[in-house]
Short mmCIF file of C-alpha atoms in Angstrom, two decimals:
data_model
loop_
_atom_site.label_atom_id
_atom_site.label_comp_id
_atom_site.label_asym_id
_atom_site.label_seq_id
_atom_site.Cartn_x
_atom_site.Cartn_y
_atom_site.Cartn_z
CA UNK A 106 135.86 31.36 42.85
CA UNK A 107 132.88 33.34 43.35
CA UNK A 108 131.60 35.53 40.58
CA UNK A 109 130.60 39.29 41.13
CA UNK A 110 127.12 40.19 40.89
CA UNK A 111 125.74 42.01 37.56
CA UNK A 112 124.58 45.28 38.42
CA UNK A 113 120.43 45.37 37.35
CA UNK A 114 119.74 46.77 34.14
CA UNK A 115 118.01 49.83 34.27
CA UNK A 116 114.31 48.71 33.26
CA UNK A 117 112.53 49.37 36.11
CA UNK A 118 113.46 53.15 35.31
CA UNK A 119 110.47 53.39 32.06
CA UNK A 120 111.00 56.64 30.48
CA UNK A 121 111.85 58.65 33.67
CA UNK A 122 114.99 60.84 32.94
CA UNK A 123 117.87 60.52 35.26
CA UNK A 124 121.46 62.11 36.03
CA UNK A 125 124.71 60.06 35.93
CA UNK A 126 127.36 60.95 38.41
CA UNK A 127 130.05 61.56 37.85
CA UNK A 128 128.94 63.30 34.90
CA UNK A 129 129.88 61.46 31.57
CA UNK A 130 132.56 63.76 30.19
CA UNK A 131 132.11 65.17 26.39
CA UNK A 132 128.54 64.99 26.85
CA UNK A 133 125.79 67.88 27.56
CA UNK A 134 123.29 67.76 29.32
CA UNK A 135 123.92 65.16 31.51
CA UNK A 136 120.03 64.17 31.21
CA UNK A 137 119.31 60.48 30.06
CA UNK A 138 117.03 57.82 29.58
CA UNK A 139 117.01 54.31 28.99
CA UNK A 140 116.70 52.70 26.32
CA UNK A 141 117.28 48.52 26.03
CA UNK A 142 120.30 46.09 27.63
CA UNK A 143 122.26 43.03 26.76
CA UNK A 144 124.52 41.03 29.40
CA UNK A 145 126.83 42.91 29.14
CA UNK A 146 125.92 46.64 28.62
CA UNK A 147 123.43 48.70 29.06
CA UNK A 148 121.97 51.48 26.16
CA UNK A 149 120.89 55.40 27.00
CA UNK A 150 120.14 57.97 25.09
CA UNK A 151 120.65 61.87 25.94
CA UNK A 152 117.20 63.60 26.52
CA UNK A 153 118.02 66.68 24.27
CA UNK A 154 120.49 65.50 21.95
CA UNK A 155 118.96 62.38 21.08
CA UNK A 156 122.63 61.16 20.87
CA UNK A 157 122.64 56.92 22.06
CA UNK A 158 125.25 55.52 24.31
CA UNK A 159 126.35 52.17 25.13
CA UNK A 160 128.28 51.89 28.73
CA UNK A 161 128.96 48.90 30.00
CA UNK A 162 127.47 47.54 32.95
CA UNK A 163 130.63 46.92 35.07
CA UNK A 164 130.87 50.61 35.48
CA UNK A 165 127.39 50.84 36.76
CA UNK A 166 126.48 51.67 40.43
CA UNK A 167 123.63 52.10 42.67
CA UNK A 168 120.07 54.28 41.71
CA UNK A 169 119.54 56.77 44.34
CA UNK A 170 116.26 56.14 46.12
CA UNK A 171 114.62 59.51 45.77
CA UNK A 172 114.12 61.66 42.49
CA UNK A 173 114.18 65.07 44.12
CA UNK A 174 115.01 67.17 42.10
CA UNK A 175 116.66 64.37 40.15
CA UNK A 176 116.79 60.88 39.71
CA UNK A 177 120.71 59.73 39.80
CA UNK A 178 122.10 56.74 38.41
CA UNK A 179 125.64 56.47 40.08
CA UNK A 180 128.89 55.19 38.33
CA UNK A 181 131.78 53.41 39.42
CA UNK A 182 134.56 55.02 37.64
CA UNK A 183 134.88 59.07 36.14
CA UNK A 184 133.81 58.41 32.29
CA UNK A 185 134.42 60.17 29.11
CA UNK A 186 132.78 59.86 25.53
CA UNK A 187 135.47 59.44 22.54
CA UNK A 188 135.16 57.99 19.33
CA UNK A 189 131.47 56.73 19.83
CA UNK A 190 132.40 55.07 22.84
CA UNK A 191 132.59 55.83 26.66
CA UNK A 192 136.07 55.11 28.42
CA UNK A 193 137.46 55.62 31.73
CA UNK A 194 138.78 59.05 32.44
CA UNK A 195 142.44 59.34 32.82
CA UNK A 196 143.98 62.63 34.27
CA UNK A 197 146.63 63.92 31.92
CA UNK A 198 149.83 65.41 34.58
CA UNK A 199 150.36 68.57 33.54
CA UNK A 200 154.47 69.26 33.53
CA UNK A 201 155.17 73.24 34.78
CA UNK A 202 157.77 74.86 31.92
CA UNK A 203 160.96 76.03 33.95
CA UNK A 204 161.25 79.80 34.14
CA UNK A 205 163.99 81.41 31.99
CA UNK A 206 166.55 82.21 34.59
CA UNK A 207 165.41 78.76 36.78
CA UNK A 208 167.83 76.19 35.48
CA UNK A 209 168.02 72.54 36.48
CA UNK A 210 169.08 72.28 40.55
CA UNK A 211 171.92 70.43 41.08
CA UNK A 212 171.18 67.77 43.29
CA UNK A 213 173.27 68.30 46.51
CA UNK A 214 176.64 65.61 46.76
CA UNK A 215 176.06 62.45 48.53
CA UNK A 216 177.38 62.23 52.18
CA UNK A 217 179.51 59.62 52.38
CA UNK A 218 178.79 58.26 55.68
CA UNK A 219 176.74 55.55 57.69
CA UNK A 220 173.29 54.58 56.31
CA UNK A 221 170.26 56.45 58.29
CA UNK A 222 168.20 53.70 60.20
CA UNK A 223 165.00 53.37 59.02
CA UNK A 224 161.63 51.68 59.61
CA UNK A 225 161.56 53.08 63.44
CA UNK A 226 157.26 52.05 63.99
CA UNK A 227 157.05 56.04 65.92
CA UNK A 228 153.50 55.12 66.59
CA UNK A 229 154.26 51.99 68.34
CA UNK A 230 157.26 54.07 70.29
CA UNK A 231 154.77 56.66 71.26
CA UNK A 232 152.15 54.22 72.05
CA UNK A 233 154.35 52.29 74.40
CA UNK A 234 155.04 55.67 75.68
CA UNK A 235 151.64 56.58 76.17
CA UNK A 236 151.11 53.14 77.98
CA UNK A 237 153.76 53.62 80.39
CA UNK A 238 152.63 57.07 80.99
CA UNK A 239 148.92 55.49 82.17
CA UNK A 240 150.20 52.94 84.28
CA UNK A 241 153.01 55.32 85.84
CA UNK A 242 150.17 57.41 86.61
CA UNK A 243 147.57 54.52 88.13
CA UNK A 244 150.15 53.56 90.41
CA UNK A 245 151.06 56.64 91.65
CA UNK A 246 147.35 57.40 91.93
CA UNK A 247 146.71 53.89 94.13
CA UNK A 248 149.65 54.97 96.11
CA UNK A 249 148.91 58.41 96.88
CA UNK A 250 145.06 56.90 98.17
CA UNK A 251 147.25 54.06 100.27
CA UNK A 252 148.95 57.43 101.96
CA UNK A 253 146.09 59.26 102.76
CA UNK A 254 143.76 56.12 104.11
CA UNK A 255 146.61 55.73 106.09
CA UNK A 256 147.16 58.99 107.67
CA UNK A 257 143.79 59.12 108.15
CA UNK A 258 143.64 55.64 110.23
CA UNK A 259 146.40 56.32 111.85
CA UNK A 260 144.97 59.93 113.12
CA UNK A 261 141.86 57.99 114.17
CA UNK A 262 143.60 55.22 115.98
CA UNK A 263 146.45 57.52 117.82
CA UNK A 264 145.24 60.51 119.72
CA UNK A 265 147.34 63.64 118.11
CA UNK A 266 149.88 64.20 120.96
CA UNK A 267 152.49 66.65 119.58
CA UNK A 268 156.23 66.48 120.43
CA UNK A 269 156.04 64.98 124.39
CA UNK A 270 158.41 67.32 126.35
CA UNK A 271 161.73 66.11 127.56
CA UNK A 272 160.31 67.04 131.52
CA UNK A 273 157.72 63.86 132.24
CA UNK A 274 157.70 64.85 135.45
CA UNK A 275 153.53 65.30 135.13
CA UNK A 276 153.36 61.62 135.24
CA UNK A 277 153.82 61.66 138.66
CA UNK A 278 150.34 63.38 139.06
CA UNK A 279 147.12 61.48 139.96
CA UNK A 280 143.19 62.51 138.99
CA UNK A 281 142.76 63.52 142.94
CA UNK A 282 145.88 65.58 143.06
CA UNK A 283 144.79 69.76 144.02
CA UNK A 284 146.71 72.78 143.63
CA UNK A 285 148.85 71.69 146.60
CA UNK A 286 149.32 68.40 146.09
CA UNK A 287 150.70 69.63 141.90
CA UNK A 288 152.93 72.59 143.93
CA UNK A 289 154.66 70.12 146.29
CA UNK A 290 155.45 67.61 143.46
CA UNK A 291 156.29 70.06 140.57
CA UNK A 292 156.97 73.29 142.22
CA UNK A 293 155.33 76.85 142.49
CA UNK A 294 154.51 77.43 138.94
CA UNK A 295 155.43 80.39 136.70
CA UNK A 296 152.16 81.51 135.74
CA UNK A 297 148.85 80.94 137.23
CA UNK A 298 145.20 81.18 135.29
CA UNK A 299 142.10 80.58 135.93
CA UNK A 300 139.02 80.95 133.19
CA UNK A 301 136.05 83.14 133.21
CA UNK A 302 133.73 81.87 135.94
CA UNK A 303 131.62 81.34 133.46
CA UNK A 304 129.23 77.78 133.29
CA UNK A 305 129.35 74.89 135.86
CA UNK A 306 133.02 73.92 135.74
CA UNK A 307 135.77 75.85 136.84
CA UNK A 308 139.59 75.06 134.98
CA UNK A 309 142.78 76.23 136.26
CA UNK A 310 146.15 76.76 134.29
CA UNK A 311 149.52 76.21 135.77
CA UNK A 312 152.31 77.09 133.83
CA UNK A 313 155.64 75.27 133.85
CA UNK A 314 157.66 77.02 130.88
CA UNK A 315 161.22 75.51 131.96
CA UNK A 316 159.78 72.62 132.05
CA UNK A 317 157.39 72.94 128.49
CA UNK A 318 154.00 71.63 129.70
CA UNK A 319 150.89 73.38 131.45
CA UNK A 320 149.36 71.82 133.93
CA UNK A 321 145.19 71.97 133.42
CA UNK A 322 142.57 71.47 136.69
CA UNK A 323 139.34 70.99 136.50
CA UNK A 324 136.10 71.03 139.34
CA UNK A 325 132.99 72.34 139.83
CA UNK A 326 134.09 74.97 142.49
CA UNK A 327 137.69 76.51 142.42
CA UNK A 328 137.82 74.89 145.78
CA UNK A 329 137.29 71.38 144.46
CA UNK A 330 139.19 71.55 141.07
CA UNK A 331 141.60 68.38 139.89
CA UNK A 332 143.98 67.52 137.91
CA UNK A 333 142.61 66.15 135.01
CA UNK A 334 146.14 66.32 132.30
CA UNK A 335 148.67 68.31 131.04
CA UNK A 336 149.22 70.08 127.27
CA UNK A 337 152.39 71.17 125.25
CA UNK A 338 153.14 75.14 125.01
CA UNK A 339 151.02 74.28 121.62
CA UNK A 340 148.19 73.71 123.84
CA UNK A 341 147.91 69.72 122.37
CA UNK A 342 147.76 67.22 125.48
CA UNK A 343 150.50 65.12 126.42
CA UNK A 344 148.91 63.53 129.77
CA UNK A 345 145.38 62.46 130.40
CA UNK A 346 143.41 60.52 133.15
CA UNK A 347 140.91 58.40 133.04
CA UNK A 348 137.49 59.20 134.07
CA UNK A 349 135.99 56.52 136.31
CA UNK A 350 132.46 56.23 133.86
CA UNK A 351 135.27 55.83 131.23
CA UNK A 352 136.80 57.48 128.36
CA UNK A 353 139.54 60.34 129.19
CA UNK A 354 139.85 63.65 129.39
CA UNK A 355 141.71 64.53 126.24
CA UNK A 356 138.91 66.19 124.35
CA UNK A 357 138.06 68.82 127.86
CA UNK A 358 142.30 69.73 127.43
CA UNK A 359 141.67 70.58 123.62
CA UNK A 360 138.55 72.20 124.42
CA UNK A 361 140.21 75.04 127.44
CA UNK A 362 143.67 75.52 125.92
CA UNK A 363 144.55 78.91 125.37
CA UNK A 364 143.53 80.91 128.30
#
């Protein structure tokens, strides 16, 4: 069993005054200086009073390292001075006198009844709680990114064709079909557009609105435009051909829709 260490005696102090805190009650001023030791206590006397003090060293703490503006020798337990000797401070409880018209409460009846439950741990509910709470929300986090990486491969992979209408009939049309070859396979359509002559190529809209699609031609020259796809009344394509250097023309549909 190890033995606690003896707090230093006070020597190394000389005849510098020092403070004790807490203050040593009964006493004034709290201004001391030191005076001898034994093993087992350590002798001050009050710097004013002259008045000599033995307090024992168990109830000594640690010197403060500066001095500014005093020097303070800390103690372990509250102190008081009584009968020529220093003893721990004890609190007295005060006890409040009951007003004249307070009389004693009458506790209220016991409830005859079941036994609450107690010792419920609330922290550990609520941190269980709490943990549930983070993981619910990591999951639905990793899920939500699984969603979106996978709308977003899935718009890259798969061109974004709308609704296809229920009339396919524009997949009997070629990449070297004209105006007449498109009227004698499809019909006369119901509205007929061509766009500004404006740049090198010239596009052509033919409307079929029974049948939900428009079909779109393309050429240099209005005499030599082609039949490069059809789009949906939304103008999105829902036929393209492929160009002999490769690729298609789905990008030249998105790009004239809406004239």
């Amino acid at each position: 069993m190890s033995i606690p260490a003896i707090p230093p005696p006070l020597e190394h102090l000389g005849k510098r005054h020092f403070s004790f805190f807490p203050p040593i009650r009964n006493t004034q001023p709290n201004e001391w200086m030191y005076r001898k030791a034994t093993w087992s206590e350590i002798l001050v006397s009050n710097c004013r009073t002259g008045e000599e003090i033995w307090i024992p060293r168990r109830f000594l703490g640690e010197v403060s390292s500066v001095d500014d503006p005093v020097l303070i020798v800390g103690l372990l337990k509250e102190l008081e001075y009584k009968a020529g000797a220093v003893w721990p401070h004890q609190r007295q409880v005060i006890t409040m006198p009951i007003a004249v018209d307070d009389g004693p409460r009458t506790s209220a009846p016991p409830v005859r009844g079941p036994a609450p439950v107690i010792g419920i741990s609330l922290a550990a509910s609520t941190d269980a709680r709490a943990g549930r709470v983070v993981i619910g929300s990591v999951v639905l986090g990793v899920v939500a990114c699984l969603v979106v990486v996978g709308v977003m491969r899935e718009s890259q992979i798969r061109p974004r064709i709308h609704a296809v209408p229920r009339d396919q009939s524009f997949l009997d049309l070629t990449r070297d079909d004209d105006y007449f070859a498109v009227v004698r396979k499809l019909g006369p359509p119901a509205e007929d557009h061509w766009r500004a002559e404006t740049g090198e190529l010239q596009f052509r809209a033919l409307r079929y609105p029974a049948r939900q699609f428009t079909v779109i031609l393309m050429g240099q020259s209005r005499a030599e435009t082609r039949y490069i796809g059809a789009v949906d009344p939304a103008g999105q394509p829902v036929a393209v051909v492929q160009f002999a250097h490769g690729g298609n023309s789905a990008a030249m549909l998105r790009a004239v829709r809406g004239f």
